Coordinates of C-alpha atoms and ligand atoms in Angstrom, one line a residue:
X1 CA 14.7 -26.2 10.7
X2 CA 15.1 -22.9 12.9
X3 CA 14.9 -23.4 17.1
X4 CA 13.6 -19.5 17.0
X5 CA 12.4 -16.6 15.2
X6 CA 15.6 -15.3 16.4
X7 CA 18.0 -17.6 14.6
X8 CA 15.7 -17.5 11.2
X9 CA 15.8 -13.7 11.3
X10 CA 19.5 -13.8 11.9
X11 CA 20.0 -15.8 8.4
X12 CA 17.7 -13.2 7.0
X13 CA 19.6 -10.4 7.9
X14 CA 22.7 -12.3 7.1
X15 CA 21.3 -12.7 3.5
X16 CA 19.5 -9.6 3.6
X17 CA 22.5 -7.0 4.1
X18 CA 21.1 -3.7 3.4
X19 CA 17.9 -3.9 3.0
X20 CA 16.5 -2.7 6.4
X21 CA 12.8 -2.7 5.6
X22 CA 12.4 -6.0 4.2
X23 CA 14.0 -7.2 7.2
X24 CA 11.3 -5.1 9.2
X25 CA 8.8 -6.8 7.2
X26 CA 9.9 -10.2 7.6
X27 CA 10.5 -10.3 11.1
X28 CA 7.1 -8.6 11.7
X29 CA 5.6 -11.6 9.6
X30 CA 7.6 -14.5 11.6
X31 CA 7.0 -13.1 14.9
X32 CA 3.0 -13.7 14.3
X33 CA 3.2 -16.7 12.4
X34 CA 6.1 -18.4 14.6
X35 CA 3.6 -20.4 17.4
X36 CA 1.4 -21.2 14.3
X37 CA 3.8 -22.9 12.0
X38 CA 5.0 -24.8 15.2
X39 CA 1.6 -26.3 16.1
X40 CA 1.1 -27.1 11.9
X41 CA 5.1 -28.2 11.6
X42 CA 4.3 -29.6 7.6
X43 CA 5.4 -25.8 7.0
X44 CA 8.0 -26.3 8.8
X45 CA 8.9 -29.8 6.8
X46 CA 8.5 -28.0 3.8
X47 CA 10.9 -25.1 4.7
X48 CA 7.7 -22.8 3.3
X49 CA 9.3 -20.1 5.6
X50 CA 12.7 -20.1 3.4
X51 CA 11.1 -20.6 0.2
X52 CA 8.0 -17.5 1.1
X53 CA 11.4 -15.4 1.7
X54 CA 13.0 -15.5 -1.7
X55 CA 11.8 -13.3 -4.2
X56 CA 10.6 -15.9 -7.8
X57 CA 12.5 -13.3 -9.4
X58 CA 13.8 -9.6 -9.4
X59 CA 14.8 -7.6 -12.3
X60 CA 16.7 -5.0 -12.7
X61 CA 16.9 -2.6 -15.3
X62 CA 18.8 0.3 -17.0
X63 CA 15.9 3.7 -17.7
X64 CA 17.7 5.8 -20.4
X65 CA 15.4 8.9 -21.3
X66 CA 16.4 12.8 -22.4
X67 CA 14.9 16.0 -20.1
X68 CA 13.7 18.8 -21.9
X69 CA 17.2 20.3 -22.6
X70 CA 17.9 16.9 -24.4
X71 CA 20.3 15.5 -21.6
X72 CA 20.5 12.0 -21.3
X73 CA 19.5 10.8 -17.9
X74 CA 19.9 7.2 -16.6
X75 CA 17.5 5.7 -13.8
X76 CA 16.9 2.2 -12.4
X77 CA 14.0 0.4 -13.1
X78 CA 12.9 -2.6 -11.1
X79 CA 10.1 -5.4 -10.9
X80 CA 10.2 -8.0 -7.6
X81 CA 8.2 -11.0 -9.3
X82 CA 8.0 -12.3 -5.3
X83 CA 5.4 -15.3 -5.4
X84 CA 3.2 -16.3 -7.4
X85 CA 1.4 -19.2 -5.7
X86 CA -2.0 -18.0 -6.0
X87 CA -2.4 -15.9 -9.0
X88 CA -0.1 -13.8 -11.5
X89 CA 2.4 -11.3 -9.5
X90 CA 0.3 -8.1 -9.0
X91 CA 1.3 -4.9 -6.9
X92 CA 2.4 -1.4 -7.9
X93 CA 4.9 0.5 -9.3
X94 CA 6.2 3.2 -7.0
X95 CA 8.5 6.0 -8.4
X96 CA 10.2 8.2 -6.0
X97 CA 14.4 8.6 -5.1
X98 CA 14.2 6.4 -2.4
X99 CA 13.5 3.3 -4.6
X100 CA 16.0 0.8 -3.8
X101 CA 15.4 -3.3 -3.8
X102 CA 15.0 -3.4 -0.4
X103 CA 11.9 -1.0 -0.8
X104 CA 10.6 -3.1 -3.7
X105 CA 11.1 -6.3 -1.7
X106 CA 9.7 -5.3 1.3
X107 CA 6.4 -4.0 -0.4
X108 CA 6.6 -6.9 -2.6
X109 CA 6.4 -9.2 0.6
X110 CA 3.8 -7.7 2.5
X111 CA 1.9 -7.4 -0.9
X112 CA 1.9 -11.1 -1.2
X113 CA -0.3 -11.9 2.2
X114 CA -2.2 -8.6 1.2
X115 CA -3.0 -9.9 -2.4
X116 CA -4.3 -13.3 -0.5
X117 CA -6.4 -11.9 2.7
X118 CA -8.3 -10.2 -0.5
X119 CA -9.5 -13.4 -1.2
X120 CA -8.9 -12.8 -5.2
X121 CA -6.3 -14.8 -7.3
X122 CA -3.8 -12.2 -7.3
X123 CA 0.3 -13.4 -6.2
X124 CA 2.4 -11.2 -5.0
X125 CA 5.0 -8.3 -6.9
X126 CA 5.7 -4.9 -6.6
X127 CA 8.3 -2.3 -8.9
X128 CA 9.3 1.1 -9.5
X129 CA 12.5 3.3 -10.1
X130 CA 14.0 5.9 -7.9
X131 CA 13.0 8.7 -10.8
X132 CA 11.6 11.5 -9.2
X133 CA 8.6 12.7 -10.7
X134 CA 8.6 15.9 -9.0
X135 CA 9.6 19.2 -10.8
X136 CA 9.5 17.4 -14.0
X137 CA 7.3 18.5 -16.8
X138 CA 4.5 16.6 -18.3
X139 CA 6.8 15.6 -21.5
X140 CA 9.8 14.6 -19.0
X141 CA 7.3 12.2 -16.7
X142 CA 6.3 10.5 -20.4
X143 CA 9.6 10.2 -21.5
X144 CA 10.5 8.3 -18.6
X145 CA 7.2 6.5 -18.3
X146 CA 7.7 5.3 -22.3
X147 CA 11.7 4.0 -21.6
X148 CA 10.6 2.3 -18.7
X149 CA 7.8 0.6 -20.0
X150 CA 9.8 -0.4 -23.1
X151 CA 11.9 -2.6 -21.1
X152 CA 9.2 -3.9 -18.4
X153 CA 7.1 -4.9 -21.3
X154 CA 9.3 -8.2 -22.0
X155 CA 8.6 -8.8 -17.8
X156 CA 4.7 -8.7 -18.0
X157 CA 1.5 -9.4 -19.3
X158 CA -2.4 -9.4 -18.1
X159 CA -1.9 -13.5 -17.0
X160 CA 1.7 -12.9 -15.7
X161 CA 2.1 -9.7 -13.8
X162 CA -0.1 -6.9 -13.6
X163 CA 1.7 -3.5 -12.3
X164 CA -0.1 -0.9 -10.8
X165 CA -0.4 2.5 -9.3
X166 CA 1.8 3.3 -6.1
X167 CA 3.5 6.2 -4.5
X168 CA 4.3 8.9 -7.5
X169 CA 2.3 6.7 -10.0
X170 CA -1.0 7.6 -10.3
X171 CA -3.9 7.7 -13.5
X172 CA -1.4 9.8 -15.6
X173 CA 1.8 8.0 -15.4
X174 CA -0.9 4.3 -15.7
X175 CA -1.9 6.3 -18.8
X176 CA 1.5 6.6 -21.1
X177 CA 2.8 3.6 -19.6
X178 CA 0.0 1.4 -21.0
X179 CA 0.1 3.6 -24.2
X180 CA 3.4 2.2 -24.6
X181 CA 2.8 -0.9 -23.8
X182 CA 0.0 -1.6 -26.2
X183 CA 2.2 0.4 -29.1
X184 CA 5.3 -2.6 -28.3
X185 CA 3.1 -5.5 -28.1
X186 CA 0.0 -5.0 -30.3
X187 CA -2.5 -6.0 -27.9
X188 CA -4.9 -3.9 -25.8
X189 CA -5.0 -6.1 -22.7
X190 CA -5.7 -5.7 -19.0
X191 CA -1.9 -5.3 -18.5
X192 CA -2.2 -2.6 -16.0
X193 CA -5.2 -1.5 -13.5
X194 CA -5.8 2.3 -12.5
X195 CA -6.5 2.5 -16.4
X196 CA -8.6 5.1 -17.2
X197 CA -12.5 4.7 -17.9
X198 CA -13.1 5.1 -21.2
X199 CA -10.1 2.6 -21.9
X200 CA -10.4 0.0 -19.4
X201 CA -10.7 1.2 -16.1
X202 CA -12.9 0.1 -13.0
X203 CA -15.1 2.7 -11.0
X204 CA -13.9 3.4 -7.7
X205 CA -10.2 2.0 -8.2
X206 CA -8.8 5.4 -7.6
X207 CA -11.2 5.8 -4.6
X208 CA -11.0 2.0 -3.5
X209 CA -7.8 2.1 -1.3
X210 CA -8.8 5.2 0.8
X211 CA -12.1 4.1 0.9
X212 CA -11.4 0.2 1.9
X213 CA -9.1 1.9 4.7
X214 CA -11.8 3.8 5.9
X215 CA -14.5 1.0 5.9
X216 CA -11.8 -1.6 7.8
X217 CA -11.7 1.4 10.3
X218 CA -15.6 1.4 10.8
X219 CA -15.2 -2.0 11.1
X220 CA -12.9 -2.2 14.3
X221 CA -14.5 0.9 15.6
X222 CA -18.3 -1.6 15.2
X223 CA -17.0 -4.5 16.4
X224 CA -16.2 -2.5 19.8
X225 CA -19.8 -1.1 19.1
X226 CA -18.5 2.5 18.3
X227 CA -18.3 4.3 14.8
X228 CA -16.3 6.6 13.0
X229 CA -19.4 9.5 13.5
X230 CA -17.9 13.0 15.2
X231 CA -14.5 11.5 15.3
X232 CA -11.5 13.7 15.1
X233 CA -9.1 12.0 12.6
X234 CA -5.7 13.0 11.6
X235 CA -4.3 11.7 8.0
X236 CA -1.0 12.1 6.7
X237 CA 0.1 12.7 2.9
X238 CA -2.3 14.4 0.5
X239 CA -1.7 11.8 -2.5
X240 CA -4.2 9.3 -3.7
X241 CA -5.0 7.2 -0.1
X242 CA -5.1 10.3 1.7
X243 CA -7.3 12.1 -0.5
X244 CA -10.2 9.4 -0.8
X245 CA -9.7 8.3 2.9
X246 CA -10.1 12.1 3.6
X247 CA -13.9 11.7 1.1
X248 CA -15.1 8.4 3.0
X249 CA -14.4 9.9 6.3
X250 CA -16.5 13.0 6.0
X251 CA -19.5 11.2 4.4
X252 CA -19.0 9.2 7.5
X253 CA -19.2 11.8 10.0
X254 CA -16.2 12.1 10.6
X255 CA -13.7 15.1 11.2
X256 CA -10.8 15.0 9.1
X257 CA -8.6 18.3 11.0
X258 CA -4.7 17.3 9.7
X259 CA -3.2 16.3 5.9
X260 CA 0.7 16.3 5.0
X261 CA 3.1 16.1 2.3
X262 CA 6.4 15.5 3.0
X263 CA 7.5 19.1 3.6
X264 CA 5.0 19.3 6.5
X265 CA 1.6 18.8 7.9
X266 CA -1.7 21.3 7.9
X267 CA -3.8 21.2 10.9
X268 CA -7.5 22.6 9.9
X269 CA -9.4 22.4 13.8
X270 CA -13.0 23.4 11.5
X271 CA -12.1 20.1 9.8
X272 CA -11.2 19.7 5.9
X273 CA -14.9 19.7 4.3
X274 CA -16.0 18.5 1.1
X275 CA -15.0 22.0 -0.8
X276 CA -11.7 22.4 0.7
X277 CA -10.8 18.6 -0.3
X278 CA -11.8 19.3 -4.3
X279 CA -9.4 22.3 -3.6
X280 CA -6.6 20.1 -2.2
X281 CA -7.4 17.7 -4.8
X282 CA -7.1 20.1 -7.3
X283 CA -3.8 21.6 -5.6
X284 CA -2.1 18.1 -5.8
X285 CA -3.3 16.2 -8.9
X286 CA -3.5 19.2 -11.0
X287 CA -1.5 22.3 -10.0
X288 CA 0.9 19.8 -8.5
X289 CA 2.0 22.4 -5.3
X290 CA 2.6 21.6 -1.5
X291 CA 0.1 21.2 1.3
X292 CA 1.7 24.4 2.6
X293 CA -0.6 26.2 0.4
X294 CA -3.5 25.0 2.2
X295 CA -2.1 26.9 5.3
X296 CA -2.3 30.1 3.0
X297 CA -5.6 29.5 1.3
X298 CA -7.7 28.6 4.5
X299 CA -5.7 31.0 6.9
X300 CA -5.2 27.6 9.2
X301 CA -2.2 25.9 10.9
X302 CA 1.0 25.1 9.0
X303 CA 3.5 22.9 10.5
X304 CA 6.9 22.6 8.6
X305 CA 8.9 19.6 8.2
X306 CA 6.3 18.0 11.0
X307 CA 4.0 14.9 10.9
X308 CA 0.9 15.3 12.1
X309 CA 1.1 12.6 15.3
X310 CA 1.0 15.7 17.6
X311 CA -2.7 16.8 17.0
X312 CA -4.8 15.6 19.3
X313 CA -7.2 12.7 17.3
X314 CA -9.4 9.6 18.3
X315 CA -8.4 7.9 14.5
X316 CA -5.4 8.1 12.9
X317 CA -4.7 7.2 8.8
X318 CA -1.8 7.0 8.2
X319 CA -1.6 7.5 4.6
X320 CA 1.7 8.6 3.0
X321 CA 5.0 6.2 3.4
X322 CA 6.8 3.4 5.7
X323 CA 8.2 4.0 8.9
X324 CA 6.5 7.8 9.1
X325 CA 5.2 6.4 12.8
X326 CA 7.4 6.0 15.3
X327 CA 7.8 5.1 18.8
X328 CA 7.6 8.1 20.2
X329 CA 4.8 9.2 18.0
X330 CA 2.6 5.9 18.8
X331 CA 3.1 6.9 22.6
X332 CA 2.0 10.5 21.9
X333 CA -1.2 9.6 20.0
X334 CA -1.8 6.6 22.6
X335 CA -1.4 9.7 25.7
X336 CA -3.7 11.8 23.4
X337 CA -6.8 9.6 23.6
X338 CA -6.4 7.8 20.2
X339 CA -8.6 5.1 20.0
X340 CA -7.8 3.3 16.5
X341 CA -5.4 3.3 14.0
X342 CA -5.5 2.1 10.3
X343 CA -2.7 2.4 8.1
X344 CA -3.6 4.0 4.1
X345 CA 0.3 3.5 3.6
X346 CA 2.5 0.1 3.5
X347 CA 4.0 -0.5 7.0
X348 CA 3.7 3.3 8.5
X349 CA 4.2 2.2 11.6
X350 CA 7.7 0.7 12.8
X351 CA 8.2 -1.9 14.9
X352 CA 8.4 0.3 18.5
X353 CA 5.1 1.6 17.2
X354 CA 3.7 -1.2 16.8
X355 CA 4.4 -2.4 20.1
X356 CA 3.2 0.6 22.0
X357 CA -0.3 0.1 19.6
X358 CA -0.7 -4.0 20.8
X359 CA 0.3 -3.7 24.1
X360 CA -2.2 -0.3 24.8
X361 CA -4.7 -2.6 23.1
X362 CA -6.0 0.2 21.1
X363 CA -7.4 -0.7 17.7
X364 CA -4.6 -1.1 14.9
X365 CA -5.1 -2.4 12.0
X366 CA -1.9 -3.3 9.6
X367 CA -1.2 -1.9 6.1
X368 CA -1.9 -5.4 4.4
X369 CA -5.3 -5.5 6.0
X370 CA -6.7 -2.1 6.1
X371 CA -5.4 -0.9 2.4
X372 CA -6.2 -4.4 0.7
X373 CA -8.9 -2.5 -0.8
X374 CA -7.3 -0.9 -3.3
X375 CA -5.7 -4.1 -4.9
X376 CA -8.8 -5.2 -4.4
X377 CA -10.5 -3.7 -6.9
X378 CA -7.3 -3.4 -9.2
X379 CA -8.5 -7.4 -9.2
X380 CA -12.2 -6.4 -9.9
X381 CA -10.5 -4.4 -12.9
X382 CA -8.7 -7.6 -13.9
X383 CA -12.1 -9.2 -13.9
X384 CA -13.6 -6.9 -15.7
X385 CA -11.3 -6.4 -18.6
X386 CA -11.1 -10.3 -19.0
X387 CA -14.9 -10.3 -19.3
X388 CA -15.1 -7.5 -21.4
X389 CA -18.0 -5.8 -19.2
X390 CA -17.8 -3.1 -16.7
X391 CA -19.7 -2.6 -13.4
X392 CA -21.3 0.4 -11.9
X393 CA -19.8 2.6 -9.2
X394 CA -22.6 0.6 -6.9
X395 CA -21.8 -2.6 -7.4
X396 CA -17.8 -2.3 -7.1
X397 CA -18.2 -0.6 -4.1
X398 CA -20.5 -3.1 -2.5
X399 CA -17.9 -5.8 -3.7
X400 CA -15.4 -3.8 -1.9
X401 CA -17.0 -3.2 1.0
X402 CA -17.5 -7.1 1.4
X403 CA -14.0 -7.9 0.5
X404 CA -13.0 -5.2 3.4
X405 CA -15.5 -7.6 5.9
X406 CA -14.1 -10.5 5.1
X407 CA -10.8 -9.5 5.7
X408 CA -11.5 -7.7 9.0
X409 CA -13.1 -11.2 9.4
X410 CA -10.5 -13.2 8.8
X411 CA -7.9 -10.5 11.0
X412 CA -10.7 -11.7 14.1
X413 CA -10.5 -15.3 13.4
X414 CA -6.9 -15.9 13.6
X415 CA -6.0 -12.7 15.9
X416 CA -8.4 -13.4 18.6
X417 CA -6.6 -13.0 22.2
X418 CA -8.3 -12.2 25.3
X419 CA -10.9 -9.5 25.3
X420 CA -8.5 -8.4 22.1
X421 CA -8.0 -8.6 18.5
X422 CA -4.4 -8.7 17.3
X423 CA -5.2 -7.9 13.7
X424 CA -1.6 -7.5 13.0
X425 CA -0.9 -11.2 13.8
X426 CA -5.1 -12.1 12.6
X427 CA -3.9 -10.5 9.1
X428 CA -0.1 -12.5 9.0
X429 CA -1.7 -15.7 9.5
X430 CA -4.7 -15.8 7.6
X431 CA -2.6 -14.5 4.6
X432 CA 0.0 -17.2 5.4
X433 CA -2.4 -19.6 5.0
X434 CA -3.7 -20.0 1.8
X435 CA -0.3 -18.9 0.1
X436 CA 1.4 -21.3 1.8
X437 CA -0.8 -24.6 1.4
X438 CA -1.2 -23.6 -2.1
X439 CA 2.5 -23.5 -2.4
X440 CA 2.4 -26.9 -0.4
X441 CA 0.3 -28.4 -3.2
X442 CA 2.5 -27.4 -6.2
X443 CA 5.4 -28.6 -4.7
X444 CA 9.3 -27.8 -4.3
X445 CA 9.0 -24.6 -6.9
Ligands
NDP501 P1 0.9 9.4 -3.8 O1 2.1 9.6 -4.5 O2 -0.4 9.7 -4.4 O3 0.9 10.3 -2.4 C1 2.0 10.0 -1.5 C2 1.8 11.0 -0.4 O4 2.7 10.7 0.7 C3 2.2 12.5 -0.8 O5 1.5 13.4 0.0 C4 3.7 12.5 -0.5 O6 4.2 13.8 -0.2 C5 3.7 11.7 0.8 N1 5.0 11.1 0.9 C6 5.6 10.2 0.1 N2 6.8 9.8 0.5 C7 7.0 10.5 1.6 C8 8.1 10.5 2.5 N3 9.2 9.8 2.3 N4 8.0 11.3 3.7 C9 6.8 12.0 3.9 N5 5.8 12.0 3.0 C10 5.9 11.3 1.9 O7 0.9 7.9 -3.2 P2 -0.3 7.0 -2.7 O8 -1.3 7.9 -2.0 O9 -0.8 6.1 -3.8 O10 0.4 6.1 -1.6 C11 0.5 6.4 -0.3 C12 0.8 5.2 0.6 O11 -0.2 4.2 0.4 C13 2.1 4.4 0.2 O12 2.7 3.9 1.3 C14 1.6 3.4 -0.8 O13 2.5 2.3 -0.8 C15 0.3 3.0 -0.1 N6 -0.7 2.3 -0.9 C16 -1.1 2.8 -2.0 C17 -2.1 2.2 -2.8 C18 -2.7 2.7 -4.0 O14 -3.6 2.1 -4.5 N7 -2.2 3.9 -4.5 C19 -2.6 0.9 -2.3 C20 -2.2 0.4 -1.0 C21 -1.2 1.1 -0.4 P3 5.1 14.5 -1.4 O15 4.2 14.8 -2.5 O16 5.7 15.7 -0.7 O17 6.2 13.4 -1.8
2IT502 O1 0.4 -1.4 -2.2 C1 -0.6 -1.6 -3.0 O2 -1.4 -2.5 -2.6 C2 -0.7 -0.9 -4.2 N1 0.0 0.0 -4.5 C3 -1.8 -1.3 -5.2 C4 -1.4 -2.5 -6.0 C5 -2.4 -2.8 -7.1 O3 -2.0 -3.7 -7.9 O4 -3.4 -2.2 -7.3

């Protein structure tokens, strides 16, 4: 048994060498759920903290595939199988060159007390490669997709692990990856979720994360009886959250004025309206070009190689990657009048940031609550695909709506302090909970 957070994190690290963000993760985990574990000490008996810690499994694996010159070129390909203690390992696949397993793991962790706070029977798992999708043509990205799947294949299956979509994995690369899968195994299954309509796929899944962020936002903002209407908000990326967060805050009321890629950030002060977003949606999942062009097309601010922290905002979505708020940038949207934060992207915010957002006591709501929504309904497609049915745009929605309640719910019953809800530690422990008693009940696994 550990005497502190300290000496537990210090085996982490120990164990942990290199893998920075996973450390990040863990220690932001332990620091809310120390004092609770302490009071219940049967976790503590039952060393649930070493156990929750240890991936079930990781593999790693070897991506052969030929460019369109016919040069063979070798990535790595990895699944985190972290826990699976409440349902089959679910959570995306991410390609991008930064794919390491410290990425995978630390996504992997979070995604376990995400996949629980959902309230669906979904464990925890996450995978990828470091292939970069960018520049490469439409037969490259299949190539890849194909080679990668063959060898993932023998990992998975609709009651074992369920990949989906993540960063540079979207409705195309879903597409020939469960093409191949389906060719290897025979067997049209719910294997994947961000499948496409007409062969499996839920309404609103490509909407659901964006739109669940947006929704836990209108949540904080009405339990401090305020709402997202006339808002200024600031977004960063221009991918799949940021798009659909950008679509739920405009029918909101809100003003979207700022989007990014990771060359730079656009600030629009008429606000990005519907029109201009089917243009940037266009620009990025079709055309496939940089926000930069925005600047051009709109004759509106371009800022290169900047985030867009600086603009002056009430919300901010923070929608693209890990880490892309920092200190300094938390203390210049805090000085700026921000009033709430919810974060699109996996831990966006580091650990300085964090603290400037809890101790300002502005509203900040943490990656595993406030983009729950969109494994959320990659569990709704689960559903559907086992029952063989499929629901209307309406009734997803509503269910995703009331999943985003519940969680913002559960974030108020266990992060209630003084005139203040600590939804960072509200969301830890609540997702700690029910992974960890239903680990208790199966026993030393
Ligand atoms: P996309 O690939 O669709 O978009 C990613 C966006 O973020 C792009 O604009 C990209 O710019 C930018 N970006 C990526 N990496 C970096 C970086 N290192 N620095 C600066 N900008 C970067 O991914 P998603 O929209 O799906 O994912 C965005 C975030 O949301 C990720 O953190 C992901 O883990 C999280 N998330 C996604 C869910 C989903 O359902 N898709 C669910 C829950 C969370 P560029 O094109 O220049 O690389
Ligand atoms: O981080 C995430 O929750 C995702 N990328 C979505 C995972 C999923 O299985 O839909």
């Amino acid at each position: 048994m550990y005497n502190s957070v300290n000496e537990f994190m210090e085996k982490v690290s120990s164990k942990n060498t290199a893998q920075p963000e996973f450390i990040q993760a863990v220690q932001e985990v332990v620091d809310s759920i120390w004092e609770y574990i302490q009071d219940n000490p049967h976790y503590l008996y039952a060393n649930i903290l070493d156990r929750i810690i240890e991936p079930e499994r990781a593999i790693i694996f070897r991506v052969p595939w030929r460019n369109d010159k016919g040069e063979v070129q070798i990535n790595r390909g990895y699944r985190v199988e972290f826990n699976s203690a409440i349902g089959p390992y679910k959570g995306g696949l991410r390609f991008h060159p930064s794919v390491n397993l410290g990425i995978l793991k630390f996504l992997g962790f979070e995604q376990i007390f995400k996949n629980s706070l959902t309230t669906l029977p979904m464990g925890g798992g996450k995978g990828g490669s470091d292939f970069d999708p960018k520049g490469k043509s439409e037969n490259e990205v299949m190539s890849f997709c194909q080679s990668f799947m063959t060898e993932l294949s023998r990992h998975i299956g609709a009651t074992t692990d369920i990949p989906a979509g993540d960063i540079g994995v979207g409705g195309r690369e879903i597409g020939f990856m469960f093409g191949q899968y389906k060719r290897i195994q025979n067997e049209f299954t719910g294997v994947l979720t961000g499948k496409g309509l007409n062969w499996g796929g839920s309404l609103i899944r490509p909407e659901a994360t964006g739109y669940g962020c947006v929704y836990f936002a209108e949540n904080m903002l009405n339990a401090k009886g305020d709402s997202l209407k006339n808002k200024t908000i600031t977004i960063s990326g221009s991918g799949n959250v940021a798009q659909f967060a950008t679509e739920k805050c405009i029918e909101l009321g809100g003003k979207v004025v700022s989007l990014s890629d990771s060359s730079g950030s656009i600030y629009d002060k008429n606000g990005i309206n519907t029109e201009k977003l089917h243009w940037i949606m266009d620009l990025k999942n079709n055309r496939r070009g940089r926000i930069s062009e925005y600047a051009e097309k709109f004759d509106t601010i371009y800022k290169n190689g900047e985030r867009p922290w600086s603009i002056k905002c009430d919300i901010a979505l923070p929608c693209a990657t890990q880490n892309e708020i920092e200190e300094n940038d938390a203390k210049i949207l805090i000085q700026n009048g921000c009033i709430a934060i919810a974060e699109g992207a996996n831990m966006p915010s580091n650990t300085g940031a964090i603290e400037k957002f809890i101790e300002s006591k502005i509203l900040f709501g943490p990656g595993k609550a406030a983009n729950a929504g969109g494994v959320a309904v990659s569990g709704l497609e689960m559903s559907q695909n086992a029952m063989r049915i499929n629901w209307s745009r309406d009734e997803v929605d509503n269910k995703l709506k009331e999943i985003m309640n519940n969680i913002h719910r559960q974030c108020t019953e266990y992060g209630n302090e003084e005139n203040f809800t600590n939804y960072v530690k509200g969301a830890n422990i609540a997702g700690f909970i029910k992974v960890a008693d239903a680990m208790l009940d199966q026993g030393v696994v």
